Amino acid sequence: MSLIAGSYERFIWGFKLKSPKDLQSFDLIPLFSFPSHLSTIKCADVSGSAAVSGGSDDTIKIYDLSTCSEIGSLHESATINSLAFYTPPSLSFPRNLISAADDGSVSIYDTDPFVHLKTVKVHRKGINSLSIHPSGGLVCSVGRDECLAMVDLERGRRSFYYSLGKEVSILKFNETGKTLYMVMDEKVSVLELGYCPRTVLEFNNAKRVLCAAPGEGGILFTGGEDRNITAWDTKSGKVAHRIDDAHSARVKGIVVLSNNDGEYPYLVASASSDGNICVWDVRMGMGGKEKPNPLAMANTKSRLTCLAGSSIKYGKFCFK
């Protein structure tokens, strides 16, 4: 299992999570750290040996985790606010990379090799977040124009545009692709997709949510200004698990770390502005009066802005 994190200080950090036979001896092994961008890193994603980061320098950097090195760059015309790989279940390497930029455009790339296929103007203002459907056939995005959009990845064009009447900062598909999770400040909405998206549930966090990651069985993990890691049951809107004061500052990234065999279904990693990357069993926070200790922790001494991870086993690849 691999993790990468970006920071305000332009540094990219790579770690490998060593998985034990028990839940007592996890270890975050450093892979690399260096200033990869000219300005703040805004987002990142990982799939197998491929990793990418996007920054306010209008650039996507590409990394090979098998050699712990930067191997190329992709240049766009605006700040990169969101990145997502699509990896078919039968492959160990991503098929496509999708980026969302501050000029309202979505760019589609092939990843073998990394080649730009098309850029689609989707929103009237900057895009905040995007999420790829599990089928790989479409991507949804939300922007500062307070709209939800869908892009048909096979045809390379916008197929749906719907006014939400409010700005959404984070958008995530659930594991089945039938539901969307949307974050607006401290509020989380659960939408069922159809001809007209329908809100089926809303629930509120104590403070603003800054990151979210869907888990299995309708669980959504969130973190933010409350410094907690919360696992929500999105069927009831109630808290299933929570780790209070997981960090000393805002939580800026969450990754679900269950592997392909579902061996560790309760493991999550978190990154914070305090510079720490921690690995937790979310069940540790239930029923105890004392703050639980993380299973593994690494201190980057940087103001972290994002976190991404992958449980896909990988080999070496080449950037052409």
PDB file of N, CA and C in Angstrom, residues 45-52 62-63 65 84-98 109-115 132 310 312-315 317:
ATOM      1  N   ASP A  45      -3.156  11.868  -6.787  1.00  0.00           N
ATOM      2  CA  ASP A  45      -3.810  10.565  -6.869  1.00  0.00           C
ATOM      3  C   ASP A  45      -2.748   9.505  -7.153  1.00  0.00           C
ATOM      4  N   VAL A  46      -3.081   8.252  -6.803  1.00  0.00           N
ATOM      5  CA  VAL A  46      -2.180   7.110  -6.964  1.00  0.00           C
ATOM      6  C   VAL A  46      -2.982   5.923  -7.477  1.00  0.00           C
ATOM      7  N   SER A  47      -2.351   5.145  -8.370  1.00  0.00           N
ATOM      8  CA  SER A  47      -2.917   3.865  -8.793  1.00  0.00           C
ATOM      9  C   SER A  47      -1.770   2.960  -9.201  1.00  0.00           C
ATOM     10  N   GLY A  48      -1.566   1.881  -8.455  1.00  0.00           N
ATOM     11  CA  GLY A  48      -0.435   1.015  -8.739  1.00  0.00           C
ATOM     12  C   GLY A  48       0.863   1.768  -8.576  1.00  0.00           C
ATOM     13  N   SER A  49       1.724   1.697  -9.603  1.00  0.00           N
ATOM     14  CA  SER A  49       3.015   2.392  -9.534  1.00  0.00           C
ATOM     15  C   SER A  49       2.944   3.820 -10.030  1.00  0.00           C
ATOM     16  N   ALA A  50       1.799   4.226 -10.570  1.00  0.00           N
ATOM     17  CA  ALA A  50       1.656   5.577 -11.115  1.00  0.00           C
ATOM     18  C   ALA A  50       1.092   6.526 -10.064  1.00  0.00           C
ATOM     19  N   ALA A  51       1.708   7.692  -9.952  1.00  0.00           N
ATOM     20  CA  ALA A  51       1.224   8.727  -9.039  1.00  0.00           C
ATOM     21  C   ALA A  51       1.317  10.065  -9.740  1.00  0.00           C
ATOM     22  N   VAL A  52       0.393  10.968  -9.396  1.00  0.00           N
ATOM     23  CA  VAL A  52       0.382  12.301  -9.991  1.00  0.00           C
ATOM     24  C   VAL A  52       0.057  13.334  -8.925  1.00  0.00           C
ATOM     25  N   ILE A  62       4.226  13.693 -12.785  1.00  0.00           N
ATOM     26  CA  ILE A  62       4.021  12.242 -12.835  1.00  0.00           C
ATOM     27  C   ILE A  62       5.199  11.555 -12.148  1.00  0.00           C
ATOM     28  N   TYR A  63       4.870  10.533 -11.321  1.00  0.00           N
ATOM     29  CA  TYR A  63       5.896   9.826 -10.549  1.00  0.00           C
ATOM     30  C   TYR A  63       5.771   8.321 -10.763  1.00  0.00           C
ATOM     31  N   LEU A  65       6.418   5.140  -8.634  1.00  0.00           N
ATOM     32  CA  LEU A  65       6.684   4.721  -7.265  1.00  0.00           C
ATOM     33  C   LEU A  65       7.666   3.559  -7.194  1.00  0.00           C
ATOM     34  N   ALA A  84      -7.892  12.445 -10.830  1.00  0.00           N
ATOM     35  CA  ALA A  84      -8.402  11.103 -10.547  1.00  0.00           C
ATOM     36  C   ALA A  84      -7.959  10.141 -11.640  1.00  0.00           C
ATOM     37  N   PHE A  85      -7.412   8.990 -11.231  1.00  0.00           N
ATOM     38  CA  PHE A  85      -7.118   7.890 -12.144  1.00  0.00           C
ATOM     39  C   PHE A  85      -8.349   7.009 -12.284  1.00  0.00           C
ATOM     40  N   TYR A  86      -8.496   6.396 -13.475  1.00  0.00           N
ATOM     41  CA  TYR A  86      -9.446   5.287 -13.618  1.00  0.00           C
ATOM     42  C   TYR A  86      -8.654   4.027 -13.911  1.00  0.00           C
ATOM     43  N   THR A  87      -8.822   3.030 -13.039  1.00  0.00           N
ATOM     44  CA  THR A  87      -8.138   1.746 -13.189  1.00  0.00           C
ATOM     45  C   THR A  87      -9.168   0.631 -13.249  1.00  0.00           C
ATOM     46  N   PRO A  88      -9.321  -0.059 -14.396  1.00  0.00           N
ATOM     47  CA  PRO A  88     -10.253  -1.192 -14.466  1.00  0.00           C
ATOM     48  C   PRO A  88      -9.888  -2.261 -13.442  1.00  0.00           C
ATOM     49  N   PRO A  89     -10.872  -2.974 -12.908  1.00  0.00           N
ATOM     50  CA  PRO A  89     -10.596  -3.986 -11.874  1.00  0.00           C
ATOM     51  C   PRO A  89      -9.611  -5.068 -12.312  1.00  0.00           C
ATOM     52  N   SER A  90      -9.532  -5.322 -13.636  1.00  0.00           N
ATOM     53  CA  SER A  90      -8.667  -6.392 -14.143  1.00  0.00           C
ATOM     54  C   SER A  90      -7.224  -5.948 -14.341  1.00  0.00           C
ATOM     55  N   LEU A  91      -6.933  -4.653 -14.167  1.00  0.00           N
ATOM     56  CA  LEU A  91      -5.598  -4.138 -14.438  1.00  0.00           C
ATOM     57  C   LEU A  91      -4.918  -3.657 -13.157  1.00  0.00           C
ATOM     58  N   SER A  92      -3.592  -3.612 -13.201  1.00  0.00           N
ATOM     59  CA  SER A  92      -2.809  -3.084 -12.077  1.00  0.00           C
ATOM     60  C   SER A  92      -2.221  -1.721 -12.399  1.00  0.00           C
ATOM     61  N   PHE A  93      -2.631  -1.160 -13.541  1.00  0.00           N
ATOM     62  CA  PHE A  93      -2.141   0.142 -13.973  1.00  0.00           C
ATOM     63  C   PHE A  93      -3.320   0.946 -14.502  1.00  0.00           C
ATOM     64  N   PRO A  94      -3.392   2.248 -14.237  1.00  0.00           N
ATOM     65  CA  PRO A  94      -4.552   3.035 -14.660  1.00  0.00           C
ATOM     66  C   PRO A  94      -4.671   3.146 -16.179  1.00  0.00           C
ATOM     67  N   ARG A  95      -5.902   3.257 -16.644  1.00  0.00           N
ATOM     68  CA  ARG A  95      -6.158   3.427 -18.078  1.00  0.00           C
ATOM     69  C   ARG A  95      -6.233   4.903 -18.449  1.00  0.00           C
ATOM     70  N   ASN A  96      -6.838   5.703 -17.566  1.00  0.00           N
ATOM     71  CA  ASN A  96      -7.014   7.127 -17.853  1.00  0.00           C
ATOM     72  C   ASN A  96      -6.688   7.984 -16.637  1.00  0.00           C
ATOM     73  N   LEU A  97      -6.312   9.213 -16.902  1.00  0.00           N
ATOM     74  CA  LEU A  97      -6.170  10.247 -15.881  1.00  0.00           C
ATOM     75  C   LEU A  97      -7.095  11.389 -16.259  1.00  0.00           C
ATOM     76  N   ILE A  98      -7.882  11.860 -15.291  1.00  0.00           N
ATOM     77  CA  ILE A  98      -8.795  12.980 -15.510  1.00  0.00           C
ATOM     78  C   ILE A  98      -8.381  14.119 -14.586  1.00  0.00           C
ATOM     79  N   TYR A 109      -6.747  12.173 -20.237  1.00  0.00           N
ATOM     80  CA  TYR A 109      -5.449  11.668 -20.685  1.00  0.00           C
ATOM     81  C   TYR A 109      -5.471  10.149 -20.754  1.00  0.00           C
ATOM     82  N   ASP A 110      -4.802   9.609 -21.761  1.00  0.00           N
ATOM     83  CA  ASP A 110      -4.456   8.189 -21.759  1.00  0.00           C
ATOM     84  C   ASP A 110      -3.199   8.050 -20.901  1.00  0.00           C
ATOM     85  N   THR A 111      -3.044   6.923 -20.227  1.00  0.00           N
ATOM     86  CA  THR A 111      -1.888   6.760 -19.335  1.00  0.00           C
ATOM     87  C   THR A 111      -0.856   5.760 -19.838  1.00  0.00           C
ATOM     88  N   ASP A 112      -1.050   5.189 -21.009  1.00  0.00           N
ATOM     89  CA  ASP A 112      -0.088   4.211 -21.518  1.00  0.00           C
ATOM     90  C   ASP A 112       0.126   4.420 -23.019  1.00  0.00           C
ATOM     91  N   PRO A 113       0.944   5.418 -23.398  1.00  0.00           N
ATOM     92  CA  PRO A 113       1.685   6.358 -22.543  1.00  0.00           C
ATOM     93  C   PRO A 113       0.785   7.520 -22.118  1.00  0.00           C
ATOM     94  N   PHE A 114       1.358   8.459 -21.333  1.00  0.00           N
ATOM     95  CA  PHE A 114       0.606   9.629 -20.904  1.00  0.00           C
ATOM     96  C   PHE A 114       0.455  10.585 -22.089  1.00  0.00           C
ATOM     97  N   VAL A 115      -0.749  10.584 -22.674  1.00  0.00           N
ATOM     98  CA  VAL A 115      -1.040  11.407 -23.849  1.00  0.00           C
ATOM     99  C   VAL A 115      -2.346  12.148 -23.622  1.00  0.00           C
ATOM    100  N   ILE A 132     -14.791   9.937 -10.679  1.00  0.00           N
ATOM    101  CA  ILE A 132     -15.036   9.051 -11.810  1.00  0.00           C
ATOM    102  C   ILE A 132     -15.978   7.930 -11.393  1.00  0.00           C
ATOM    103  N   SER A 310      -3.010   4.004  -2.654  1.00  0.00           N
ATOM    104  CA  SER A 310      -3.429   2.875  -3.486  1.00  0.00           C
ATOM    105  C   SER A 310      -2.987   1.576  -2.843  1.00  0.00           C
ATOM    106  N   ILE A 312      -3.129  -1.223  -4.811  1.00  0.00           N
ATOM    107  CA  ILE A 312      -2.849  -2.071  -5.968  1.00  0.00           C
ATOM    108  C   ILE A 312      -1.364  -2.396  -6.024  1.00  0.00           C
ATOM    109  N   LYS A 313      -1.038  -3.673  -6.154  1.00  0.00           N
ATOM    110  CA  LYS A 313       0.352  -4.077  -6.297  1.00  0.00           C
ATOM    111  C   LYS A 313       0.856  -3.622  -7.667  1.00  0.00           C
ATOM    112  N   TYR A 314       2.152  -3.268  -7.733  1.00  0.00           N
ATOM    113  CA  TYR A 314       2.630  -2.661  -8.964  1.00  0.00           C
ATOM    114  C   TYR A 314       4.018  -3.138  -9.323  1.00  0.00           C
ATOM    115  N   GLY A 315       4.356  -2.866 -10.598  1.00  0.00           N
ATOM    116  CA  GLY A 315       5.690  -3.054 -11.111  1.00  0.00           C
ATOM    117  C   GLY A 315       6.164  -1.776 -11.744  1.00  0.00           C
ATOM    118  N   PHE A 317       7.048   1.048 -14.632  1.00  0.00           N
ATOM    119  CA  PHE A 317       6.473   1.473 -15.891  1.00  0.00           C
ATOM    120  C   PHE A 317       7.312   2.603 -16.462  1.00  0.00           C
TER     121      PHE A 317
END
